[in-house]
Coordinates of C-alpha atoms and ligand atoms in Angstrom, one line a residue:
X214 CA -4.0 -1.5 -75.2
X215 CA -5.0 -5.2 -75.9
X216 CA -6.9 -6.9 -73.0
X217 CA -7.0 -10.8 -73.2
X218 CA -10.1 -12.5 -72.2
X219 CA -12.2 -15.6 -72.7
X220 CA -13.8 -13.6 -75.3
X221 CA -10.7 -13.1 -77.5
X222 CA -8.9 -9.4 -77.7
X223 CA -10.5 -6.2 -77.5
X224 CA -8.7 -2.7 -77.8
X225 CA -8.9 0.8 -77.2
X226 CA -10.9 2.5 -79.6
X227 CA -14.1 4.8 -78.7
X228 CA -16.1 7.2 -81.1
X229 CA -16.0 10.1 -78.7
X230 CA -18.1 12.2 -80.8
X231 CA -20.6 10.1 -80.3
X232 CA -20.7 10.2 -76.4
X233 CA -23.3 13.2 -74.4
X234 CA -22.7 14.7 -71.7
X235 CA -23.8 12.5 -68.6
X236 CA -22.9 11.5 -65.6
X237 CA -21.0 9.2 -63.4
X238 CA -21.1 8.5 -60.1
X239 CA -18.4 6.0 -58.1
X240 CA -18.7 4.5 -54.6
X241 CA -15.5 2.6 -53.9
X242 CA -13.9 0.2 -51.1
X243 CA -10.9 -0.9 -50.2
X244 CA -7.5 0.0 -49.9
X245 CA -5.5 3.6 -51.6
X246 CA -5.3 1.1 -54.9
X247 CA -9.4 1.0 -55.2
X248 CA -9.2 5.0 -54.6
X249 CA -6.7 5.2 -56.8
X250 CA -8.4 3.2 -59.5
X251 CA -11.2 5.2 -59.3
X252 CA -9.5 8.0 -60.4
X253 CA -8.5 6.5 -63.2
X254 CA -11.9 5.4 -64.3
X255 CA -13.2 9.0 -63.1
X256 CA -10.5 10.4 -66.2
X257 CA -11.4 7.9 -68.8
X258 CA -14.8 8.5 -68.5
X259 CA -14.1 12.2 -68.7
X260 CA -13.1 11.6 -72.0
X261 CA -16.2 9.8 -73.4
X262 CA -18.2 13.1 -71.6
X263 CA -18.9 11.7 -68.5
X264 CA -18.5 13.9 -65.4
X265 CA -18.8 13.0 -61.6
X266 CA -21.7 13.4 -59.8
X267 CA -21.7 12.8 -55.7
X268 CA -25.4 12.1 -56.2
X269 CA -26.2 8.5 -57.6
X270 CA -30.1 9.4 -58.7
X271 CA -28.5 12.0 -61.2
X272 CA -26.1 9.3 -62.5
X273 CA -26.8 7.9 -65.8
X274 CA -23.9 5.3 -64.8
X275 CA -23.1 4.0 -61.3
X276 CA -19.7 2.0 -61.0
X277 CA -19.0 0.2 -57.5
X278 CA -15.6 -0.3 -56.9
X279 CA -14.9 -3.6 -54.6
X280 CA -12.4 -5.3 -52.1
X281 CA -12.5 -8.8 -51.5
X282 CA -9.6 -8.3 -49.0
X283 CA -11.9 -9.0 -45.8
X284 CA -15.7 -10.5 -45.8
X285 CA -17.5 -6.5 -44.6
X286 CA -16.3 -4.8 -48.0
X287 CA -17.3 -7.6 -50.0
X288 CA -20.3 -7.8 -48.4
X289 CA -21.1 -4.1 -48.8
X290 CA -21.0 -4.7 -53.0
X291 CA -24.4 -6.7 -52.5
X292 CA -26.1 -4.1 -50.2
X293 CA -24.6 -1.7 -52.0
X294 CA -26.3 -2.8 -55.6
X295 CA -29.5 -3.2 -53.5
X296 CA -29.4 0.1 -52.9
X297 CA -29.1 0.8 -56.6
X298 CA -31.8 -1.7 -57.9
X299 CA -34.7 0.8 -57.7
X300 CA -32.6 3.6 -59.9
X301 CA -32.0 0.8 -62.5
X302 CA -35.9 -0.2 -62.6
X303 CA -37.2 3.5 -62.4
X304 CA -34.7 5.4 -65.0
X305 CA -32.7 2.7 -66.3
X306 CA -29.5 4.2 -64.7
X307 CA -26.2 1.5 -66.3
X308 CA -24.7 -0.2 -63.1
X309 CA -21.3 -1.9 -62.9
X310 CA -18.8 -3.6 -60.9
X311 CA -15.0 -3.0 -60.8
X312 CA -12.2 -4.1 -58.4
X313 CA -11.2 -7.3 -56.7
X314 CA -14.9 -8.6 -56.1
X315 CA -15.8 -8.2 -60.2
X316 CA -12.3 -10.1 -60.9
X317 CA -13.3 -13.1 -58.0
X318 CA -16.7 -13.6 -59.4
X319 CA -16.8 -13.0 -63.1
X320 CA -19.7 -13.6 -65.2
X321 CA -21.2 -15.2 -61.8
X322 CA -21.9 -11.9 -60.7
X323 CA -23.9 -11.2 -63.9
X324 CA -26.0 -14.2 -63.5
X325 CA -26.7 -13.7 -59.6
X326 CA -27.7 -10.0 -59.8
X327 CA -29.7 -9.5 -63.0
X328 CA -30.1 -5.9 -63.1
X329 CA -26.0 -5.6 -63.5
X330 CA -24.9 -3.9 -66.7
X331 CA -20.7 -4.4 -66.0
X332 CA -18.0 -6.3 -64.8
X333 CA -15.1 -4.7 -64.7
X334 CA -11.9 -6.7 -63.8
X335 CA -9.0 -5.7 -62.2
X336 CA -6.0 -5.2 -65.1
X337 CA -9.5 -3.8 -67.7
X338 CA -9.7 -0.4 -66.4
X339 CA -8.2 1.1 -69.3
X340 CA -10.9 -0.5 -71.9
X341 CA -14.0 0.9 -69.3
X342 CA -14.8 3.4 -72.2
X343 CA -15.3 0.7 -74.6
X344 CA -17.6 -1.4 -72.0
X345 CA -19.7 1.2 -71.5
X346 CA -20.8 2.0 -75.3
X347 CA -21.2 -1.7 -75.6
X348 CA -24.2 -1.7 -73.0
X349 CA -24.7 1.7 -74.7
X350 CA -25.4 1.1 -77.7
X351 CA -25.4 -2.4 -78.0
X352 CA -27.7 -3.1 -75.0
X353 CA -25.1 -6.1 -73.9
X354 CA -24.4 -7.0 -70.4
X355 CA -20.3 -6.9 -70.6
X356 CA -17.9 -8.6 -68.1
X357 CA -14.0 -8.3 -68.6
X358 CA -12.1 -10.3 -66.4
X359 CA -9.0 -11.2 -68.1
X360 CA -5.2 -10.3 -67.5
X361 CA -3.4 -8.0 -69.6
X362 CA -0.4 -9.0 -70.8
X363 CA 0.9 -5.3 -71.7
X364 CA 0.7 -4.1 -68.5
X365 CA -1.0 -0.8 -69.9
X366 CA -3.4 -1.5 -67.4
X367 CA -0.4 0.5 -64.8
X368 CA -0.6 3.4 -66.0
X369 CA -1.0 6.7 -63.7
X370 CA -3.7 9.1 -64.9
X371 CA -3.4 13.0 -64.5
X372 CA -4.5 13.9 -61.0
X373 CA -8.4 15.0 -60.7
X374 CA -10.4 16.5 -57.6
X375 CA -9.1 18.8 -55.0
X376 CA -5.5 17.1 -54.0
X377 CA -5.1 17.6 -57.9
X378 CA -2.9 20.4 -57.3
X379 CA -0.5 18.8 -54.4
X380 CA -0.1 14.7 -54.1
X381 CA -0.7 11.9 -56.6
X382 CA -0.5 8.5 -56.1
X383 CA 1.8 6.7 -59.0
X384 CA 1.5 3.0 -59.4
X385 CA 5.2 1.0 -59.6
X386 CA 3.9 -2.7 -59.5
X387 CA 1.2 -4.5 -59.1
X388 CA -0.2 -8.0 -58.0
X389 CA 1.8 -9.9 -55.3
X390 CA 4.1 -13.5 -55.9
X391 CA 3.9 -14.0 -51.6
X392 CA 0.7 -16.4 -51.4
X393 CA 0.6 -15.5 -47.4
X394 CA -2.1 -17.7 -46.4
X395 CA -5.2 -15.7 -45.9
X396 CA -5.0 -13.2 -48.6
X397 CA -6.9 -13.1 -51.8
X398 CA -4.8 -9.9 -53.2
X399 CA -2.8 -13.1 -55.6
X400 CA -5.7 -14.3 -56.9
X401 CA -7.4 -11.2 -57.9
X402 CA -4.9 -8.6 -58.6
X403 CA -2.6 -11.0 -60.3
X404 CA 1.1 -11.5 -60.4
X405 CA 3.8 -8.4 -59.3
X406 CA 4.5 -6.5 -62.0
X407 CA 6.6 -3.8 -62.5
X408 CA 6.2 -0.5 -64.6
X409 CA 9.8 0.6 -66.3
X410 CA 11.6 3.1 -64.3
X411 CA 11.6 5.4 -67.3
X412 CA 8.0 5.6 -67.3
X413 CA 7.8 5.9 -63.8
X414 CA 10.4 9.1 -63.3
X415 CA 8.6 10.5 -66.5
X416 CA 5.0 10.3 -64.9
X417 CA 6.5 12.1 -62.0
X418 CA 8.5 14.7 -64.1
X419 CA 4.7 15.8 -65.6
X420 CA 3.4 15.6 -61.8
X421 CA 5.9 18.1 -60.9
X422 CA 5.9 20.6 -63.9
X423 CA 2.2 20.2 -62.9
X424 CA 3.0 22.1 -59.4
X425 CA 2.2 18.7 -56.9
X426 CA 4.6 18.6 -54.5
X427 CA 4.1 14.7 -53.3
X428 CA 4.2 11.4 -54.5
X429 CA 3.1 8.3 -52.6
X430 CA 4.7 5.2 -54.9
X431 CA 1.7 2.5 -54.9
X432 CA 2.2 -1.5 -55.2
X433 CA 1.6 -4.3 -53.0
X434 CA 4.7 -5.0 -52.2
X435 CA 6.9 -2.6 -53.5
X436 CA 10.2 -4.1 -52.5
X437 CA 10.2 -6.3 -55.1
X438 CA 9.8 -3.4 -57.8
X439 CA 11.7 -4.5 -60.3
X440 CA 11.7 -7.6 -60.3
X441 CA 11.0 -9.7 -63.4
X442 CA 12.5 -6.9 -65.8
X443 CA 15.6 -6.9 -67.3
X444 CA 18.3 -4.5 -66.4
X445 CA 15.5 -2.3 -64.3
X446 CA 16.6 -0.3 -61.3
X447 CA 15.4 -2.5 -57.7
X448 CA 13.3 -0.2 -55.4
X449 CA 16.0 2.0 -53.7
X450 CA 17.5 2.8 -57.2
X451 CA 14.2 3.8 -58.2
X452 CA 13.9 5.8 -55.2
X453 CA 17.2 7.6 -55.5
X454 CA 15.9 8.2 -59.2
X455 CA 12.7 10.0 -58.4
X456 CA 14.6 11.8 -55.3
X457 CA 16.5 13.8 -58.1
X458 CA 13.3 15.0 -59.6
X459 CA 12.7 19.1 -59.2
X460 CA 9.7 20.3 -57.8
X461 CA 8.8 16.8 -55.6
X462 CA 9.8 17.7 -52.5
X463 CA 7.8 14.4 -50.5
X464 CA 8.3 10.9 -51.8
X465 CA 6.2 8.2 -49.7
X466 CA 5.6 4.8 -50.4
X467 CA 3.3 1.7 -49.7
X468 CA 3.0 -1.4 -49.0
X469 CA 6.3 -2.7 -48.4
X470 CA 6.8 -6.7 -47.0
X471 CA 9.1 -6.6 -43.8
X472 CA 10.8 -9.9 -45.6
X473 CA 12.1 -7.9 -48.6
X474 CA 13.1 -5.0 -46.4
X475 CA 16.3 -4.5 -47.7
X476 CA 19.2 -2.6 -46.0
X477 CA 19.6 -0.4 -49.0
X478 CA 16.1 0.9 -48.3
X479 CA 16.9 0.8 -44.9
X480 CA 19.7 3.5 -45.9
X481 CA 17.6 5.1 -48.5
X482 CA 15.9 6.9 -45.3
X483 CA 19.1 8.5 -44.1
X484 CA 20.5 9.5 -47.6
X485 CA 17.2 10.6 -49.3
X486 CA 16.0 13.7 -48.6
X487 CA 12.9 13.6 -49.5
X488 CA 11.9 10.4 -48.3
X489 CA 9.1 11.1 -45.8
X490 CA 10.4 9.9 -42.6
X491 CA 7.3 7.2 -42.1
X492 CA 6.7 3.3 -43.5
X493 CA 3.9 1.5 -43.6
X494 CA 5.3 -2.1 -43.0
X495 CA 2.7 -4.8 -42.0
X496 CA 3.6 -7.7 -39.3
X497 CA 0.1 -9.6 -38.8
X498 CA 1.2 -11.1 -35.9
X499 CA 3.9 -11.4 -33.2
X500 CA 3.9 -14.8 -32.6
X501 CA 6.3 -17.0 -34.7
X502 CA 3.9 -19.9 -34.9
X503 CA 1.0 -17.7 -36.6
X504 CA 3.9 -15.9 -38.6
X505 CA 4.7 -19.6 -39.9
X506 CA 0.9 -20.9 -40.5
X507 CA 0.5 -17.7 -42.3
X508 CA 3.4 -18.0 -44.6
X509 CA 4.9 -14.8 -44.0
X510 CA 8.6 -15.2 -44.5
X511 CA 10.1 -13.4 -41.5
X512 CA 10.0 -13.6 -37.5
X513 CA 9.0 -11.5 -35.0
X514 CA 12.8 -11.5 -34.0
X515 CA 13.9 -10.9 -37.8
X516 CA 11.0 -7.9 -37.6
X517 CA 11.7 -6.3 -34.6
X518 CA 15.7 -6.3 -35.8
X519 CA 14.5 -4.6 -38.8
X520 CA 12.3 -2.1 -37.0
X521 CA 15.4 -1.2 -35.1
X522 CA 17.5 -0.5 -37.9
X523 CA 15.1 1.8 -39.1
X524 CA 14.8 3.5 -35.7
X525 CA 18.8 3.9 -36.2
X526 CA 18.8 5.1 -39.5
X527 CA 16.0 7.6 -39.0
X528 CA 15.4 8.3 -35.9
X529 CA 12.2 10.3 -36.3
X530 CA 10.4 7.8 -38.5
X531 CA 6.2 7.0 -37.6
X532 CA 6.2 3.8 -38.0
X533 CA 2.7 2.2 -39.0
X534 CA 1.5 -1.8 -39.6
X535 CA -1.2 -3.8 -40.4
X536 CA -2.0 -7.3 -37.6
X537 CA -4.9 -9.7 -37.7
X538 CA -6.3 -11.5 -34.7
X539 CA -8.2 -14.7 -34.6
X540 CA -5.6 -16.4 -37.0
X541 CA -6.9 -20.5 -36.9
X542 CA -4.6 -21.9 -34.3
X543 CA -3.8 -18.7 -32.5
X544 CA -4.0 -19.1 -28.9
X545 CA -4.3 -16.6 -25.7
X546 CA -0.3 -16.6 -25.8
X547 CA 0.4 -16.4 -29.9
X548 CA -2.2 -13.3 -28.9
X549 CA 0.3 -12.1 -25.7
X550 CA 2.9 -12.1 -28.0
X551 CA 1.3 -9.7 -30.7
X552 CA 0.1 -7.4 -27.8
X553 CA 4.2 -7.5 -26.7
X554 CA 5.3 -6.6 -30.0
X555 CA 3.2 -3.8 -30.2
X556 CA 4.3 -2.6 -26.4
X557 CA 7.9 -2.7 -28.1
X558 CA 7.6 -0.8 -31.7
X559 CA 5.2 1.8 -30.3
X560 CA 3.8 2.0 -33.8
X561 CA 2.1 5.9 -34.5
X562 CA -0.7 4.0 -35.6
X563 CA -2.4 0.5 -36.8
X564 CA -5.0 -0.7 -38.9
X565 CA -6.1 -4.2 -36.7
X566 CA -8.3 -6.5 -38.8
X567 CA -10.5 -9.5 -37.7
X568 CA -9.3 -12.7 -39.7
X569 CA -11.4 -13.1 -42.0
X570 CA -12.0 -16.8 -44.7
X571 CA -11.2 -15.8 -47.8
X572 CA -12.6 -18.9 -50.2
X573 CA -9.8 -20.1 -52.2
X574 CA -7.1 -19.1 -49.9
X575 CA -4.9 -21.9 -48.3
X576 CA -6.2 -20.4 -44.5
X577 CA -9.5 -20.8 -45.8
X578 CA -8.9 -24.6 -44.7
X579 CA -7.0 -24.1 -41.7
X580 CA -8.9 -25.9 -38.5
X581 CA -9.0 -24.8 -35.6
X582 CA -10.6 -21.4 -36.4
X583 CA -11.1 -18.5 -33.4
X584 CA -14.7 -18.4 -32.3
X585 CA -16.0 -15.0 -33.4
X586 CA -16.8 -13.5 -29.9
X587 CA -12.5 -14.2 -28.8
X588 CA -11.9 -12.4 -32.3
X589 CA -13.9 -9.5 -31.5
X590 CA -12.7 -9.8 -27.8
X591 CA -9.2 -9.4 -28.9
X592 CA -9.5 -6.7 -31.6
X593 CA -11.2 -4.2 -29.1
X594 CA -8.3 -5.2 -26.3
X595 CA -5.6 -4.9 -28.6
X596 CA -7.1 -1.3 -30.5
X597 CA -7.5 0.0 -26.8
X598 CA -3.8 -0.6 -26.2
X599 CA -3.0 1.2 -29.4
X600 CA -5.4 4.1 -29.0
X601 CA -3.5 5.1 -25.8
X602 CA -0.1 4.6 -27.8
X603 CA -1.2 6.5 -30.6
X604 CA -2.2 10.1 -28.3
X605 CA 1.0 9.3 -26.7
X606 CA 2.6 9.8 -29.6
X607 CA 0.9 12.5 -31.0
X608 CA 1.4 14.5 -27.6
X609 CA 4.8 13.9 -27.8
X610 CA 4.6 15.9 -30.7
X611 CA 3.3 19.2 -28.7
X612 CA 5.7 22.2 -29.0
X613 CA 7.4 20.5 -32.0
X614 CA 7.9 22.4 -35.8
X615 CA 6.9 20.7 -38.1
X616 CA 6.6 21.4 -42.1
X617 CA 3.2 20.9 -43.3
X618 CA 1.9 20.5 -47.3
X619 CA -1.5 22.1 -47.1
X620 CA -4.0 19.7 -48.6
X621 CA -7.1 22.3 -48.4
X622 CA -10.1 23.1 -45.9
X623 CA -10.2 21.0 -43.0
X624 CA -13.4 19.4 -42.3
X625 CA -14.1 21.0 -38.6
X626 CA -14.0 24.8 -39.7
X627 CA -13.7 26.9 -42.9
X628 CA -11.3 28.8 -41.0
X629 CA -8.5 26.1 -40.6
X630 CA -6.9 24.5 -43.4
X631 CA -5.1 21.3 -43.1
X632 CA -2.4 19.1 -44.3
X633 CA 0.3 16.5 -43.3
X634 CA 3.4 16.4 -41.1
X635 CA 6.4 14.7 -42.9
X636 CA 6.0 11.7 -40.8
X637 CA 2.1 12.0 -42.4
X638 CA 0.0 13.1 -39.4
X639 CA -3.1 15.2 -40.0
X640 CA -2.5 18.5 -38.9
X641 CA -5.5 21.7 -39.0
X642 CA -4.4 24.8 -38.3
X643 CA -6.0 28.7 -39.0
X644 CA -4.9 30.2 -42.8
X645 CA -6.1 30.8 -45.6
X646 CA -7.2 28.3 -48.3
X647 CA -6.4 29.8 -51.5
X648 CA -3.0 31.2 -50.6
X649 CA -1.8 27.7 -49.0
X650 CA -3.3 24.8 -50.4
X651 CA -0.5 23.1 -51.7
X652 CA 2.4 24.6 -49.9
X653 CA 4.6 23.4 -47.4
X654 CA 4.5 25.5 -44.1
X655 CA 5.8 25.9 -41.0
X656 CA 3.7 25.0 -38.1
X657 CA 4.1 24.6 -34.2
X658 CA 1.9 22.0 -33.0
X659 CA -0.1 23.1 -30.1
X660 CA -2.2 20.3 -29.1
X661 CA -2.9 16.8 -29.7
X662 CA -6.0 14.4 -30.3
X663 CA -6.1 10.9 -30.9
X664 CA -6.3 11.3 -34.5
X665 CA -5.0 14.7 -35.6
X666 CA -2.7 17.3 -34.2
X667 CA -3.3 21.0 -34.2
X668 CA -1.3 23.9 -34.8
X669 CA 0.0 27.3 -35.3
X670 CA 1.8 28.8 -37.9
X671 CA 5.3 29.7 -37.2
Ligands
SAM987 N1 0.8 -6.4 -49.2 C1 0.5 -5.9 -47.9 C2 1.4 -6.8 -46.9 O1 1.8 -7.8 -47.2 O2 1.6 -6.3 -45.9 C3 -0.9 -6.1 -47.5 C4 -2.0 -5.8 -48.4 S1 -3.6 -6.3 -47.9 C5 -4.6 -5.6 -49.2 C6 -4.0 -5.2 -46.5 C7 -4.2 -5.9 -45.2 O3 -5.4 -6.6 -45.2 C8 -3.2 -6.9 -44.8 O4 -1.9 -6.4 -44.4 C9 -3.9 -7.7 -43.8 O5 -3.6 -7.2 -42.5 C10 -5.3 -7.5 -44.1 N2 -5.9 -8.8 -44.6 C11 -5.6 -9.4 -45.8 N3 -6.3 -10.5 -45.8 C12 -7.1 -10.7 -44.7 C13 -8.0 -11.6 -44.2 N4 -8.3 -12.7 -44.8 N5 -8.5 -11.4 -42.9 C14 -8.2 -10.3 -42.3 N6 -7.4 -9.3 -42.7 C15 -6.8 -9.5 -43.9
SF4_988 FE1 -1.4 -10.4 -49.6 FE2 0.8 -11.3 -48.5 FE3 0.8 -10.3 -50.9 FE4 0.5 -8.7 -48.9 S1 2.3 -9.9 -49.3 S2 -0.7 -8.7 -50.8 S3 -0.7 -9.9 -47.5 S4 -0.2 -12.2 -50.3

């Protein structure tokens, strides 16, 4: 791989035989794209003789992986390297940064925190090996910030930990072209780009021979897969592509834009068997004048049309979103009509944010900002609405059969295992570990909580 930077080109290239056995430990943030890019570095590091430790005073290297998405993550890099300051004085332990926040700030974040060893942009992950035996051996304070023209940086790794054995994420595309107004995701992740289908359907032929049983596809916006090359399949074709692949029996996918929501995809849910029946499909707000400010490309008439076609192609399908509140300019009624929207989809589930200022964004300079007491106000009204949606929903669910892929122990007891519906609620249940994880089962849900199910094998 060749990584361009301020600094020139630098490529792939380690003496492994020189690396010792040490180890590394990773605290990320952020969204499955974070998680799934600490995986990644988790692998390369393997290969220079790192291993993972959960325990950052036995780390010989400690990597933070940020999000600048909203103000709290980003904030938790600079508590989180205060926490680690005392390790680098008493043992010398390496520290770096990776993700959105080392690609924002640069070599600024060298010179404001002086104990920093790394900074690891977005699109460098693949050269992390070579960073590290620069401060290794070198003793020079590294940051890599620039864009790779390549596109190597896209690449899936094997599968690690305990899921190793039954999902994998696979990156499709990356970066976003949409510029809504208060996200940073343009700026730091950089333009959408698309792997090759080939590549893709390959990565998840060796998943499969592997024995995993699920693949989620990963971009920002992964309608536009695609997009940009020549002759490449668009997102349903790539869809109907990896649908053919034996031994995948669950295909998910996220994020996808309700603008570029095609009808194709729409279709793709009746005609595709192994298209989990759930999507993930973000509408910030219901009020057209917020939808506008924020430059999202759709109304909440165009949305709630496409909601119901999905509803009539797949009847079963959870149905899950993203919203802000507090937008600048958005009033107790722009705020009505987001709590009406949400009466009306009866998502499964949300993830509700406070707006947050992003510097550099075009929101950034919107006036009339939300006083932070409404925002909070707002959030807790509108999560309270959804919690009771949410259980509703999940009782609903009481009595059903559903087929679950065992992901391992469950957290509450070492006699339940647990694992995911289709339509990707957590379900526990009693069995046995080493004869399910990774297998799809039959269960009959027997009761419901607000944020699992439980259940009974059939
Ligand atoms: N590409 C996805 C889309 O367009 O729906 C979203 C990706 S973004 C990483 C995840 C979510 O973070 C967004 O859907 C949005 O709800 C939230 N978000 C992004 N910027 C934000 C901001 N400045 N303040 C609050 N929430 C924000
Ligand atoms: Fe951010 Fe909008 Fe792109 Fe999603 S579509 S990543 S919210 S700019």
């Amino acid at each position: 791989m060749r990584l361009e930077t301020e600094r020139g080109v630098i490529s792939n290239g380690v003496n492994k035989a020189k690396a010792l056995k040490k180890r590394v430990y990773i605290e990320t943030y952020g969204c499955q794209m974070n998680e799934h890019d600490s995986e990644r570095m988790l692998r390369l590091l393997e290969g220079v003789s790192y291993s993972e430790t959960k325990e950052p005073g036995e780390a010989n290297l400690i990597l933070i992986n940020t999000c600048s998405v909203r103000e709290k993550p980003e904030h938790k890099v600079y508590s989180a390297l205060g926490r680690f300051k005392g390790l680098k004085e008493e043992k010398g332990t390496m520290i770096g940064v990776a993700g959105c926040v080392a690609q924002q700030e640069g070599d600024r974040l060298l010179d404001r925190v002086p104990y920093l060893d790394m900074v690891i942009g977005t699109q460098a992950i693949p050269v992390l090996p070579e960073l590290v035996q620069k401060v290794e051996v070198f003793g020079q304070r590294v940051c890599e910030v620039g864009f790779d023209p390549e596109g190597d940086y896209l690449k899936t790794s094997l599968p690690r930990g305990p899921l190793a054995k039954v999902k994998s994420y696979v990156t499709i595309m990356q970066g976003c072209d949409h510029f809504c107004s208060f996200c940073i995701v343009p700026y730091v992740r950089g333009r959408e780009r698309s792997r090759s289908s080939q590549e893709i359907v390959g990565e998840v032929r060796n998943l499969a021979e592997m024995g995993l049983k699920e693949v989620c596809l990963l971009g920002q916006n992964v309608n536009a897969y695609g997009k940009g090359l020549k002759g490449e399949l668009g997102f349903p074709g790539l869809l109907h592509q990896i649908n053919e692949v034996e031994g995948i029996e669950r295909i998910r996918f996220t994020t996808s834009h309700p603008r570029d929501l095609s009808e194709e995809l729409i279709q793709a849910y009746s005609k595709l068997s192994k298209l989990c029946e759930h999507i993930h499909l973000p509408f910030q707000s219901g009020s057209n004048k917020i939808l506008k400010s924020m430059h999202r490309g759709y109304t909440r008439e165009t949305y709630l049309e496409k909601i119901d076609r999905l509803k009539e192609a797949c009847p079963s399908i959870a149905l899950t979103a993203d919203v802000i509140v507090g937008f600048p300019g958005e009033g107790e009624r722009d705020f009505e009509e987001t709590l009406d929207l949400i009466r009306k989809v009866q998502f499964d589930d949300l993830f509700s944010f406070k707006f947050s200022v992003r510097k550099g964004t075009r929101a950034a300079q919107f006036e009339d900002k939300v006083e932070e007491k409404v925002k909070q106000d707002r959030l807790s009204i509108l999560q309270e609405i959804q919690k009771e949606i949410t259980l509703q929903k999940n009782q609903a669910l009481v009595g059903s059969a559903e087929e679950i892929l065992v992901e391992g122990q469950s957290r509450q007891s070492d006699r339940d295992v647990t694992g995911r519906t289709r339509c990707n609620k957590i379900v526990n249940f009693e069995g046995d570990i080493k004869l399910l994880t990774g297998k799809l089962v039959p269960v009959r849900i027997t009761k419901a909580f607000p944020h699992s199910l439980r259940g009974k094998t059939a």
